[in-house]
Short mmCIF file of C-alpha atoms in Angstrom, two decimals:
data_model
loop_
_atom_site.label_atom_id
_atom_site.label_comp_id
_atom_site.label_asym_id
_atom_site.label_seq_id
_atom_site.Cartn_x
_atom_site.Cartn_y
_atom_site.Cartn_z
CA MET A 1 -39.67 10.37 -2.42
CA ILE A 2 -37.13 12.54 -0.10
CA VAL A 3 -38.24 13.75 3.25
CA LEU A 4 -36.08 15.77 5.54
CA LYS A 5 -37.16 16.54 9.10
CA ASP A 6 -35.75 19.05 11.52
CA VAL A 7 -32.14 18.13 10.07
CA CYS A 8 -29.30 20.02 11.69
CA LYS A 9 -25.79 19.57 10.73
CA SER A 10 -22.57 21.19 12.35
CA TYR A 11 -18.74 20.64 11.72
CA LYS A 12 -16.23 20.08 14.05
CA SER A 13 -15.06 23.68 13.55
CA GLY A 14 -18.43 24.82 15.26
CA THR A 15 -20.08 25.95 11.73
CA LYS A 16 -23.62 25.34 11.95
CA ALA A 17 -24.18 24.31 8.18
CA ILE A 18 -27.71 23.11 8.39
CA ARG A 19 -30.16 24.22 10.97
CA GLY A 20 -33.40 22.67 11.32
CA ILE A 21 -34.32 21.92 7.53
CA ASN A 22 -37.58 20.56 6.78
CA LEU A 23 -38.09 19.47 3.24
CA THR A 24 -40.08 17.30 0.84
CA ILE A 25 -39.23 16.37 -2.85
CA GLU A 26 -41.51 14.26 -4.85
CA ASP A 27 -40.46 11.82 -6.89
CA GLY A 28 -39.96 13.36 -10.73
CA GLU A 29 -39.47 16.58 -9.44
CA PHE A 30 -36.75 19.05 -10.73
CA VAL A 31 -35.51 20.97 -7.90
CA PHE A 32 -32.59 23.95 -7.86
CA ILE A 33 -31.36 24.72 -4.44
CA VAL A 34 -29.45 28.17 -4.89
CA GLY A 35 -27.74 30.33 -2.28
CA SER A 36 -24.48 32.02 -1.59
CA SER A 37 -21.37 30.33 -0.53
CA GLY A 38 -21.75 28.78 2.81
CA SER A 39 -25.49 28.69 3.05
CA GLY A 40 -25.35 24.93 3.26
CA LYS A 41 -26.37 23.75 -0.12
CA SER A 42 -23.38 21.23 -0.75
CA THR A 43 -23.80 20.06 2.84
CA LEU A 44 -27.57 19.16 1.99
CA ILE A 45 -26.08 17.27 -0.94
CA LYS A 46 -23.61 15.36 1.36
CA LEU A 47 -26.31 14.40 3.54
CA LEU A 48 -28.41 12.83 0.95
CA MET A 49 -25.40 11.02 -0.23
CA LYS A 50 -24.75 9.77 2.95
CA GLU A 51 -21.17 11.31 2.89
CA LEU A 52 -22.22 13.15 6.08
CA GLU A 53 -24.35 12.32 9.16
CA PRO A 54 -26.93 14.66 10.31
CA ASP A 55 -26.56 15.80 14.17
CA SER A 56 -30.09 15.53 14.44
CA GLY A 57 -33.44 14.94 12.47
CA SER A 58 -34.30 12.51 9.82
CA ILE A 59 -33.45 12.01 6.09
CA THR A 60 -36.23 9.47 4.48
CA VAL A 61 -35.50 8.47 1.06
CA ASP A 62 -38.43 6.43 -0.27
CA GLY A 63 -39.81 5.47 3.10
CA VAL A 64 -36.38 4.15 4.41
CA ASN A 65 -34.66 6.53 7.12
CA ILE A 66 -30.94 6.65 5.71
CA ASN A 67 -29.58 7.83 9.11
CA LYS A 68 -30.33 4.44 10.56
CA MET A 69 -29.03 2.61 7.52
CA LYS A 70 -26.30 0.07 8.25
CA LYS A 71 -22.91 0.67 6.57
CA ARG A 72 -23.00 -2.46 4.24
CA TYR A 73 -26.22 -0.96 2.67
CA ILE A 74 -24.71 2.26 1.89
CA PRO A 75 -23.32 0.85 -1.48
CA LYS A 76 -26.50 -0.05 -2.82
CA TYR A 77 -28.22 3.11 -1.75
CA ARG A 78 -25.68 5.17 -3.50
CA ARG A 79 -26.47 2.94 -6.76
CA ARG A 80 -29.71 4.24 -6.65
CA ILE A 81 -28.61 7.91 -7.20
CA GLY A 82 -26.50 9.47 -9.68
CA VAL A 83 -24.29 12.13 -8.85
CA VAL A 84 -22.39 14.97 -10.68
CA PHE A 85 -19.84 17.20 -9.23
CA GLN A 86 -18.58 20.46 -10.21
CA ASP A 87 -14.90 19.13 -10.61
CA PHE A 88 -16.41 16.49 -12.68
CA ARG A 89 -14.27 13.75 -10.50
CA LEU A 90 -13.64 11.23 -13.47
CA LEU A 91 -10.82 8.63 -12.78
CA LYS A 92 -7.92 10.22 -14.57
CA ASP A 93 -6.43 6.90 -15.90
CA ARG A 94 -9.42 5.77 -17.84
CA ASN A 95 -10.83 6.94 -20.93
CA ALA A 96 -14.35 7.99 -21.51
CA TYR A 97 -16.01 4.78 -22.27
CA ASP A 98 -14.19 3.02 -18.97
CA ASN A 99 -15.37 5.86 -16.82
CA ILE A 100 -18.95 5.26 -17.68
CA ALA A 101 -18.34 1.36 -17.61
CA PHE A 102 -16.82 1.71 -14.14
CA ALA A 103 -20.20 2.63 -12.86
CA GLN A 104 -21.54 -0.64 -14.47
CA ARG A 105 -18.80 -2.85 -13.05
CA VAL A 106 -19.45 -1.54 -9.63
CA ILE A 107 -23.09 -3.24 -9.97
CA SER A 108 -21.47 -6.26 -11.38
CA ALA A 109 -22.98 -5.85 -14.65
CA SER A 110 -22.42 -8.32 -17.14
CA GLY A 111 -19.96 -7.58 -19.96
CA LYS A 112 -22.80 -7.80 -22.53
CA GLU A 113 -24.84 -5.14 -20.62
CA ILE A 114 -21.93 -2.74 -20.35
CA ARG A 115 -21.26 -3.13 -24.10
CA ARG A 116 -25.08 -2.07 -24.69
CA ARG A 117 -25.35 0.67 -22.10
CA VAL A 118 -22.12 2.54 -22.30
CA PRO A 119 -22.45 3.29 -25.83
CA GLU A 120 -25.91 4.40 -25.14
CA MET A 121 -25.08 6.91 -22.93
CA LEU A 122 -22.11 8.36 -24.77
CA ASN A 123 -24.63 8.74 -27.63
CA MET A 124 -26.96 10.65 -25.22
CA VAL A 125 -24.40 13.00 -24.21
CA GLY A 126 -23.01 13.31 -27.66
CA LEU A 127 -19.53 12.01 -27.10
CA SER A 128 -19.82 8.93 -29.26
CA ALA A 129 -16.75 9.93 -31.14
CA LYS A 130 -14.63 10.59 -28.16
CA TYR A 131 -15.14 7.40 -26.35
CA LYS A 132 -11.47 6.59 -26.39
CA SER A 133 -10.36 10.11 -24.84
CA TYR A 134 -8.97 10.30 -21.50
CA PRO A 135 -10.29 13.24 -19.21
CA ARG A 136 -7.22 15.37 -19.84
CA GLN A 137 -8.04 15.60 -23.85
CA LEU A 138 -11.47 16.51 -23.19
CA SER A 139 -12.85 20.09 -22.47
CA GLY A 140 -14.52 20.80 -19.13
CA GLY A 141 -17.79 20.46 -20.96
CA GLU A 142 -17.20 17.11 -22.11
CA GLN A 143 -15.84 16.06 -18.80
CA GLN A 144 -19.09 17.03 -17.10
CA ARG A 145 -20.95 15.26 -19.94
CA VAL A 146 -19.09 12.01 -19.19
CA ALA A 147 -19.65 12.69 -15.67
CA ILE A 148 -23.59 12.83 -16.26
CA ALA A 149 -23.22 9.54 -18.49
CA ARG A 150 -21.46 7.87 -15.73
CA ALA A 151 -24.07 9.26 -13.13
CA LEU A 152 -27.07 7.89 -15.30
CA VAL A 153 -25.80 4.62 -16.70
CA ASN A 154 -27.38 2.64 -13.84
CA LYS A 155 -30.61 4.61 -14.39
CA PRO A 156 -30.83 6.10 -10.85
CA GLU A 157 -34.14 7.23 -9.50
CA TYR A 158 -32.35 10.28 -8.01
CA LEU A 159 -29.60 12.48 -9.76
CA PHE A 160 -27.75 15.13 -7.33
CA ALA A 161 -25.60 17.65 -9.17
CA ASP A 162 -23.39 19.96 -7.03
CA GLU A 163 -22.48 22.92 -9.06
CA PRO A 164 -22.43 21.06 -12.37
CA THR A 165 -21.84 24.23 -14.46
CA GLY A 166 -19.48 25.93 -12.03
CA ASN A 167 -16.68 25.40 -14.10
CA LEU A 168 -18.25 25.75 -17.52
CA ASP A 169 -18.91 28.45 -20.01
CA PRO A 170 -22.70 29.73 -20.70
CA GLU A 171 -22.98 27.56 -23.80
CA ASN A 172 -21.84 24.19 -22.15
CA SER A 173 -23.60 25.29 -19.19
CA ARG A 174 -26.95 25.31 -21.27
CA GLU A 175 -25.91 21.84 -22.87
CA ILE A 176 -25.71 20.27 -19.63
CA MET A 177 -28.98 21.71 -18.11
CA ARG A 178 -30.68 20.32 -21.48
CA ILE A 179 -29.40 17.04 -20.82
CA LEU A 180 -30.38 17.10 -17.00
CA ASP A 181 -33.81 18.25 -17.88
CA GLN A 182 -34.19 15.54 -20.71
CA VAL A 183 -33.10 13.19 -18.04
CA ASN A 184 -35.69 14.55 -15.55
CA GLN A 185 -38.34 14.27 -18.29
CA ASN A 186 -37.57 10.41 -18.75
CA GLY A 187 -38.61 10.11 -14.83
CA THR A 188 -35.40 10.76 -12.94
CA THR A 189 -35.80 13.00 -9.63
CA VAL A 190 -33.15 15.71 -10.26
CA VAL A 191 -31.81 18.07 -7.30
CA VAL A 192 -29.20 20.66 -8.89
CA VAL A 193 -27.23 22.83 -6.23
CA THR A 194 -26.13 26.17 -8.32
CA HIS A 195 -24.97 29.46 -8.41
CA ASN A 196 -26.02 30.13 -12.01
CA ARG A 197 -28.79 32.85 -11.95
CA GLU A 198 -29.41 32.54 -15.63
CA ILE A 199 -29.67 28.89 -15.86
CA VAL A 200 -32.48 29.00 -12.84
CA ASP A 201 -34.19 31.80 -14.46
CA GLU A 202 -34.35 30.11 -17.78
CA MET A 203 -35.55 26.60 -16.59
CA GLN A 204 -38.51 27.94 -14.46
CA LYS A 205 -38.31 25.03 -12.00
CA ARG A 206 -39.05 24.65 -8.27
CA VAL A 207 -36.13 26.78 -6.72
CA LEU A 208 -35.11 26.55 -2.91
CA THR A 209 -33.15 29.37 -1.46
CA MET A 210 -31.12 28.83 1.31
CA GLN A 211 -29.06 31.37 3.58
CA ARG A 212 -26.98 30.37 6.66
CA GLY A 213 -28.23 26.94 6.84
CA VAL A 214 -31.87 27.78 6.35
CA ILE A 215 -34.43 27.45 3.51
CA VAL A 216 -35.57 30.99 3.37
CA SER A 217 -37.70 30.36 0.46
CA ASP A 218 -39.14 27.63 -1.74
CA ASP A 219 -41.12 28.80 -4.95
CA LYS A 220 -41.47 27.85 -8.49
CA GLY A 221 -39.74 30.17 -11.08
CA GLY A 222 -36.49 32.15 -11.09
CA TYR A 223 -33.71 33.02 -8.85
CA VAL A 224 -34.62 34.52 -5.70
CA GLN A 225 -32.13 37.20 -4.36
CA MET B 1 -18.53 -12.65 -6.30
CA LYS B 2 -19.24 -12.78 -9.90
CA ILE B 3 -16.37 -14.23 -12.41
CA SER B 4 -16.52 -11.09 -14.28
CA THR B 5 -15.68 -8.93 -11.02
CA PHE B 6 -12.93 -11.37 -10.17
CA TRP B 7 -11.31 -10.70 -13.66
CA TYR B 8 -11.58 -7.05 -13.31
CA CYS B 9 -10.24 -7.08 -10.00
CA LEU B 10 -7.26 -9.22 -11.27
CA ARG B 11 -6.97 -7.18 -14.55
CA GLN B 12 -6.88 -3.82 -12.40
CA GLY B 13 -4.37 -5.04 -10.05
CA ILE B 14 -2.11 -5.83 -12.76
CA LYS B 15 -2.80 -2.58 -14.28
CA ASN B 16 -2.03 -0.84 -11.24
CA ILE B 17 1.21 -2.67 -10.89
CA TRP B 18 2.27 -1.46 -14.43
CA LYS B 19 0.68 2.00 -13.88
CA ASN B 20 2.72 2.67 -10.99
CA LYS B 21 6.08 0.91 -12.09
CA LEU B 22 8.37 2.85 -9.85
CA PHE B 23 6.46 2.28 -6.77
CA SER B 24 5.91 -1.59 -7.90
CA LEU B 25 9.79 -1.78 -8.38
CA ALA B 26 10.49 -0.24 -5.07
CA SER B 27 8.05 -2.71 -3.25
CA VAL B 28 9.50 -5.74 -4.94
CA GLY B 29 12.85 -4.47 -4.18
CA THR B 30 12.44 -4.17 -0.50
CA ILE B 31 10.38 -7.59 -0.15
CA ALA B 32 13.30 -9.11 -2.38
CA ALA B 33 15.63 -7.71 0.02
CA CYS B 34 13.80 -9.14 3.09
CA VAL B 35 13.40 -12.28 1.71
CA PHE B 36 17.07 -12.71 0.39
CA LEU B 37 18.33 -11.80 3.87
CA LEU B 38 15.75 -14.62 5.38
CA CYS B 39 17.01 -17.10 2.75
CA VAL B 40 20.59 -16.57 3.53
CA PHE B 41 19.99 -16.63 6.92
CA TYR B 42 18.11 -19.76 7.11
CA SER B 43 20.32 -21.35 4.38
CA ILE B 44 23.19 -20.76 7.30
CA THR B 45 21.29 -21.46 10.34
CA SER B 46 19.89 -24.81 9.11
CA ASN B 47 23.17 -25.89 7.78
CA PHE B 48 24.83 -25.05 11.37
CA GLN B 49 22.20 -26.92 13.27
CA ASN B 50 22.40 -29.85 10.86
CA MET B 51 26.11 -29.90 11.75
CA VAL B 52 25.72 -29.82 15.36
CA LYS B 53 23.03 -32.32 15.02
CA THR B 54 25.74 -34.75 13.31
CA MET B 55 28.14 -33.83 15.96
CA GLU B 56 25.39 -34.57 18.85
CA SER B 57 24.93 -38.14 17.13
CA SER B 58 28.55 -38.99 17.56
CA VAL B 59 28.42 -38.10 21.25
CA GLY B 60 27.63 -41.63 22.90
CA ILE B 61 27.19 -42.98 26.39
CA THR B 62 29.22 -46.07 27.35
CA VAL B 63 27.42 -48.50 29.80
CA PHE B 64 29.71 -50.84 31.80
CA PHE B 65 28.15 -53.91 33.82
CA ASN B 66 28.87 -55.60 37.00
CA GLU B 67 32.04 -58.07 37.07
CA GLY B 68 30.67 -61.56 36.41
CA MET B 69 27.45 -60.84 35.20
CA ALA B 70 25.43 -63.06 32.97
CA MET B 71 25.09 -62.53 29.38
CA GLU B 72 21.38 -62.86 29.58
CA ALA B 73 21.39 -60.35 32.48
CA ILE B 74 23.26 -58.02 30.19
CA GLN B 75 20.93 -58.40 27.44
CA ALA B 76 17.75 -57.91 29.74
CA ILE B 77 19.19 -54.85 30.86
CA GLY B 78 19.92 -53.83 27.00
CA GLU B 79 16.48 -54.25 26.09
CA GLU B 80 15.12 -52.06 28.92
CA ILE B 81 17.32 -49.34 27.80
CA ALA B 82 16.37 -49.92 24.01
CA LEU B 83 12.47 -49.07 24.92
CA ARG B 84 13.40 -45.62 26.39
CA PRO B 85 12.16 -42.57 24.25
CA GLU B 86 15.35 -40.82 24.47
CA VAL B 87 17.48 -43.52 22.60
CA GLU B 88 18.26 -43.25 18.98
CA ARG B 89 20.18 -46.30 18.42
CA MET B 90 22.36 -48.32 20.76
CA ARG B 91 24.94 -51.19 20.05
CA PHE B 92 26.45 -53.85 22.08
CA ILE B 93 30.10 -54.06 22.40
CA SER B 94 31.45 -57.57 23.76
CA SER B 95 34.71 -57.29 25.86
CA ASP B 96 36.52 -59.14 22.93
CA GLU B 97 35.36 -56.65 20.31
CA ALA B 98 36.12 -53.84 22.62
CA TRP B 99 39.83 -55.25 23.13
CA GLU B 100 39.94 -55.68 19.09
CA GLU B 101 38.83 -52.08 18.52
CA PHE B 102 41.42 -50.83 21.00
CA ARG B 103 44.11 -52.93 19.66
CA GLN B 104 43.54 -51.44 16.16
CA ASP B 105 43.61 -48.24 17.42
CA TYR B 106 46.70 -48.11 19.44
CA PHE B 107 48.95 -51.03 18.18
CA LYS B 108 48.60 -50.61 14.47
CA ASP B 109 52.15 -49.51 13.96
CA ALA B 110 53.35 -52.11 16.04
CA PRO B 111 51.13 -55.04 16.11
CA ASN B 112 53.64 -57.50 17.73
CA LEU B 113 53.35 -55.47 21.06
CA ALA B 114 49.75 -56.73 21.87
CA ASP B 115 50.63 -60.45 21.01
CA GLY B 116 51.37 -61.01 24.83
CA TYR B 117 47.41 -60.36 25.32
CA VAL B 118 46.52 -62.85 22.49
CA LYS B 119 45.03 -65.15 25.43
CA ASP B 120 44.64 -62.67 28.03
CA ASN B 121 42.07 -59.80 27.09
CA PRO B 122 43.08 -57.04 29.29
CA LEU B 123 39.37 -55.64 28.75
CA ALA B 124 37.71 -58.77 30.06
CA GLU B 125 34.59 -58.06 31.78
CA CYS B 126 33.98 -54.96 29.73
CA ASP B 127 31.04 -55.84 28.00
CA SER B 128 29.24 -52.50 27.18
CA TYR B 129 26.54 -50.52 25.46
CA GLU B 130 27.23 -47.54 23.43
CA ILE B 131 23.89 -45.26 23.53
CA PHE B 132 23.52 -42.34 21.36
CA LEU B 133 20.55 -40.19 22.36
CA LYS B 134 18.01 -38.50 20.01
CA ASP B 135 18.62 -35.17 21.83
CA VAL B 136 22.01 -34.58 23.77
CA GLU B 137 20.22 -32.31 26.04
CA ASN B 138 18.54 -35.01 27.85
CA GLN B 139 21.81 -36.61 28.70
CA ASP B 140 22.12 -35.83 32.21
CA GLU B 141 18.88 -37.11 33.18
CA PHE B 142 19.51 -40.39 31.22
CA VAL B 143 23.00 -40.72 32.93
CA GLU B 144 21.12 -40.81 35.93
CA TYR B 145 18.66 -43.17 34.92
CA LEU B 146 21.16 -45.56 33.77
CA LYS B 147 23.17 -45.08 36.94
CA GLY B 148 20.36 -46.29 38.98
CA LEU B 149 19.93 -49.70 36.85
CA ASN B 150 20.59 -52.82 38.78
CA GLY B 151 23.80 -54.33 37.36
CA VAL B 152 25.40 -51.11 35.87
CA ARG B 153 28.86 -50.53 37.29
CA LYS B 154 29.94 -47.39 35.27
CA VAL B 155 28.71 -45.23 33.00
CA ASN B 156 31.03 -43.15 30.60
CA TYR B 157 29.83 -39.91 29.11
CA SER B 158 31.13 -36.42 28.34
CA ALA B 159 29.21 -33.87 29.84
CA LEU B 160 31.28 -30.81 28.50
CA VAL B 161 30.73 -31.59 24.89
CA ALA B 162 27.18 -32.28 25.38
CA ASP B 163 26.91 -28.91 27.46
CA ALA B 164 28.53 -27.14 24.55
CA LEU B 165 26.50 -28.46 21.94
CA VAL B 166 23.39 -27.57 23.84
CA SER B 167 24.49 -24.02 24.46
CA VAL B 168 25.40 -23.63 20.82
CA ASN B 169 22.12 -25.05 19.62
CA ARG B 170 20.07 -22.68 22.00
CA LEU B 171 22.18 -19.77 20.87
CA ILE B 172 21.27 -20.53 17.46
CA THR B 173 17.47 -21.10 18.02
CA LEU B 174 17.38 -17.59 19.77
CA VAL B 175 19.51 -15.64 17.35
CA SER B 176 17.34 -17.13 14.72
CA ALA B 177 14.16 -16.35 16.26
CA GLY B 178 15.36 -12.73 17.01
CA ILE B 179 16.71 -12.16 13.63
CA LEU B 180 13.47 -13.44 11.69
CA ILE B 181 11.25 -11.49 14.10
CA ILE B 182 13.32 -8.40 13.22
CA LEU B 183 13.37 -9.07 9.59
CA LEU B 184 9.71 -9.55 9.38
CA ALA B 185 8.91 -6.29 11.49
CA VAL B 186 11.02 -4.48 9.00
CA ALA B 187 9.49 -5.67 5.95
CA ILE B 188 5.85 -5.44 6.81
CA PHE B 189 6.96 -1.55 7.92
CA LEU B 190 8.28 -1.05 4.86
CA ILE B 191 5.63 -2.44 2.89
CA ALA B 192 2.83 -1.01 4.51
CA ASN B 193 4.74 2.42 4.30
CA LYS B 194 5.17 2.02 0.62
CA ILE B 195 1.29 0.77 0.21
CA SER B 196 0.27 3.65 2.12
CA LEU B 197 2.00 6.03 -0.30
CA SER B 198 0.60 4.57 -3.40
CA ILE B 199 -3.11 4.52 -1.82
CA ALA B 200 -2.67 8.20 -0.49
CA VAL B 201 -2.08 9.16 -4.30
CA ARG B 202 -5.23 7.44 -5.20
CA LYS B 203 -7.20 8.40 -2.38
CA GLU B 204 -9.45 10.66 -4.39
CA GLU B 205 -10.29 7.76 -7.01
CA ILE B 206 -11.18 5.85 -3.90
CA ARG B 207 -13.73 8.43 -2.80
CA ILE B 208 -15.07 8.69 -6.24
CA MET B 209 -15.54 5.04 -6.24
CA LYS B 210 -17.42 5.17 -2.91
CA LEU B 211 -19.58 7.54 -3.89
CA ILE B 212 -20.80 5.92 -6.89
CA GLY B 213 -21.64 2.82 -5.07
CA ALA B 214 -18.37 0.69 -4.96
CA THR B 215 -18.57 -1.46 -1.92
CA ASN B 216 -15.23 -2.00 0.05
CA PHE B 217 -14.57 -5.33 -1.28
CA PHE B 218 -14.63 -4.04 -4.98
CA ILE B 219 -12.25 -1.02 -4.21
CA ARG B 220 -9.85 -3.32 -1.96
CA GLU B 221 -9.45 -6.23 -4.25
CA PRO B 222 -7.42 -4.52 -6.97
CA PHE B 223 -5.28 -3.27 -4.32
CA VAL B 224 -4.96 -6.83 -2.66
CA VAL B 225 -4.27 -8.42 -5.87
CA GLU B 226 -1.28 -5.87 -6.66
CA GLY B 227 0.10 -6.56 -2.97
CA LEU B 228 -0.15 -10.37 -3.41
CA LEU B 229 1.60 -10.21 -6.68
CA ILE B 230 4.04 -7.75 -5.79
CA GLY B 231 4.85 -10.11 -3.01
CA LEU B 232 5.24 -13.21 -4.59
CA VAL B 233 7.44 -11.55 -7.26
CA GLY B 234 9.71 -10.03 -4.67
CA ALA B 235 9.83 -13.47 -2.74
CA SER B 236 10.77 -15.28 -5.76
CA LEU B 237 13.74 -13.32 -7.30
CA PRO B 238 15.79 -13.99 -3.88
CA LEU B 239 14.67 -17.75 -4.10
CA VAL B 240 16.34 -18.23 -7.45
CA VAL B 241 19.25 -16.14 -6.81
CA VAL B 242 19.95 -17.76 -3.14
CA TYR B 243 19.29 -21.33 -5.17
CA GLN B 244 22.08 -20.78 -7.25
CA ILE B 245 24.38 -19.44 -4.86
CA TYR B 246 23.98 -22.04 -2.25
CA GLU B 247 25.06 -24.93 -4.54
CA LYS B 248 28.11 -22.98 -5.60
CA VAL B 249 28.97 -22.20 -1.83
CA VAL B 250 28.38 -25.42 -0.78
CA GLY B 251 30.54 -27.12 -3.66
CA PHE B 252 33.26 -24.43 -2.82
CA ALA B 253 33.41 -25.12 0.88
CA MET B 254 33.55 -28.77 0.48
CA GLU B 255 36.55 -28.60 -1.90
CA LYS B 256 38.42 -26.17 0.07
CA PHE B 257 37.79 -27.71 3.46
CA SER B 258 37.77 -31.22 2.40
CA ILE B 259 39.71 -32.03 5.60
CA LEU B 260 36.61 -31.11 7.76
CA SER B 261 34.57 -33.32 5.71
CA GLY B 262 33.19 -34.94 8.95
CA VAL B 263 31.96 -32.09 10.49
CA LEU B 264 31.05 -29.67 7.34
CA VAL B 265 27.97 -31.86 6.67
CA PHE B 266 25.89 -29.48 4.29
CA LEU B 267 22.40 -29.98 3.84
CA PRO B 268 21.09 -31.07 0.21
CA VAL B 269 19.99 -27.87 -1.62
CA ASN B 270 16.38 -29.50 -2.07
CA GLN B 271 15.96 -30.35 1.54
CA VAL B 272 17.07 -26.44 2.27
CA PHE B 273 14.33 -25.27 -0.43
CA GLY B 274 11.81 -27.51 0.13
CA ILE B 275 11.24 -25.65 3.19
CA LEU B 276 12.52 -22.35 2.10
CA THR B 277 10.53 -22.14 -0.88
CA PRO B 278 6.88 -22.24 0.61
CA VAL B 279 7.76 -20.27 3.76
CA ALA B 280 9.28 -17.52 1.21
CA LEU B 281 6.57 -17.41 -1.06
CA ILE B 282 3.99 -17.33 1.67
CA LEU B 283 5.91 -14.67 3.51
CA GLY B 284 5.92 -12.54 0.45
CA ALA B 285 2.41 -12.98 -0.26
CA GLY B 286 1.48 -12.40 3.43
CA ILE B 287 3.44 -9.05 3.57
CA GLY B 288 1.87 -7.85 0.33
CA PHE B 289 -1.80 -8.86 1.48
CA PHE B 290 -1.72 -7.63 4.93
CA GLY B 291 0.39 -4.59 3.76
CA SER B 292 -2.56 -3.54 1.32
CA ILE B 293 -5.38 -4.50 3.59
CA PHE B 294 -4.08 -2.48 6.50
CA SER B 295 -3.20 0.50 4.46
CA ILE B 296 -6.25 0.94 2.53
CA ARG B 297 -8.63 0.53 5.50
CA ARG B 298 -8.51 3.93 6.87
CA HIS B 299 -9.34 5.15 3.17
CA LEU B 300 -12.44 3.48 2.95
CA ARG B 301 -14.27 5.33 5.37
CA VAL B 302 -16.27 7.61 3.26
#
């Protein structure tokens, strides 16, 4: 369970990105975070990833206050989270297989485990035939599917996706959301930051709407203006 | 660290070198140039110092004793001198031996001229000890000690030669230290710069690794392996080259300047490289290791 209490975050430029957010996300939930550019959605994900530190307030994940987490525990915390970015962020010099395997190597998985899990993940995202392809040889949708496979290969408890369909056409966007929904069905808590109104309306999940660093609505259903 | 992680880091480090061939070549070249200068410089200075040491060992002090002194008393003083830590070696020269040496040096072309002294040694009462010190720098103090001994009549020594040798030795040591420090600083600066550049290019890659939970160790190791290998290769190349050159140059100098064979005493190649090889390899590996550690540190704060 993720609990945010009175979380504030400002940037050095003086921009107040997050203003006193209170939020609870239960285990196994699927949550959309929507809002216009600069509303604080991505900052919220960065705070949850512990890429940024809040100025005040607390962020608790499974009962652990991650603000107080020592640096040496951050890698272990991040291994419990899968993360997907708008620009995929794959390692350009490694093929699809190695990009996914890399996440396993990070956790010192055995060679046997890697050889078992990576093909499983490639199969799940429908890219078994393209395991040797490098990112530049894959379409945007395919790259995003590799990124999702990489995010899921270590069986994370949480999956954070920051604009995962931002660079994709509607068809690929639907495919990506279908995969994320399936991941959620298997028990992973999924938090998706998006601008994509159609997708949010179609999925009918919990939707948090942000404006100027504040959550202005928290409902189940479609995109709220 | 798991063995699989170790192999992964090693493989990745080698892959990085191959992937960034130009950068790797430039880095190897930089280290090679610095180590080459170090090798050349060390070869010259160590030989120069060896020559100075050889000269030093030929600078002796001669001690003469009071007239009519009994041989037992002279030997007792000799034993006392021999116990001094400054003494490298010494020999007793009796007045007969002294005259024989003198005769051979000065009358070898007309030995009959010395016949008049056959039964009347002009160097009688000139029993002496010739003393060679471990370090000619201690000569002044040692001479004072000898002069203070009971029964010592006269002490002969060359202050000028000793002072000159001491000055040359000090100059060589100072210049060596100065040049070595400059070489080291330049090498570390150049390598740190080059590795910084290589890491800046891979900044995004490091960021991704951090976000998917890689530890700093896991990210750093391939870079460290890369730095170490570049450093070792960069140090090995000039060692091989200078080894080949050294033997040729020494052979050439011995042949061309055979007249100075008493002064031009070169160190054997194995003695020079016995020290130079580990120093150069450790230096190369050290530059690569620390260069990569320092350069990557600031990119790990994600």
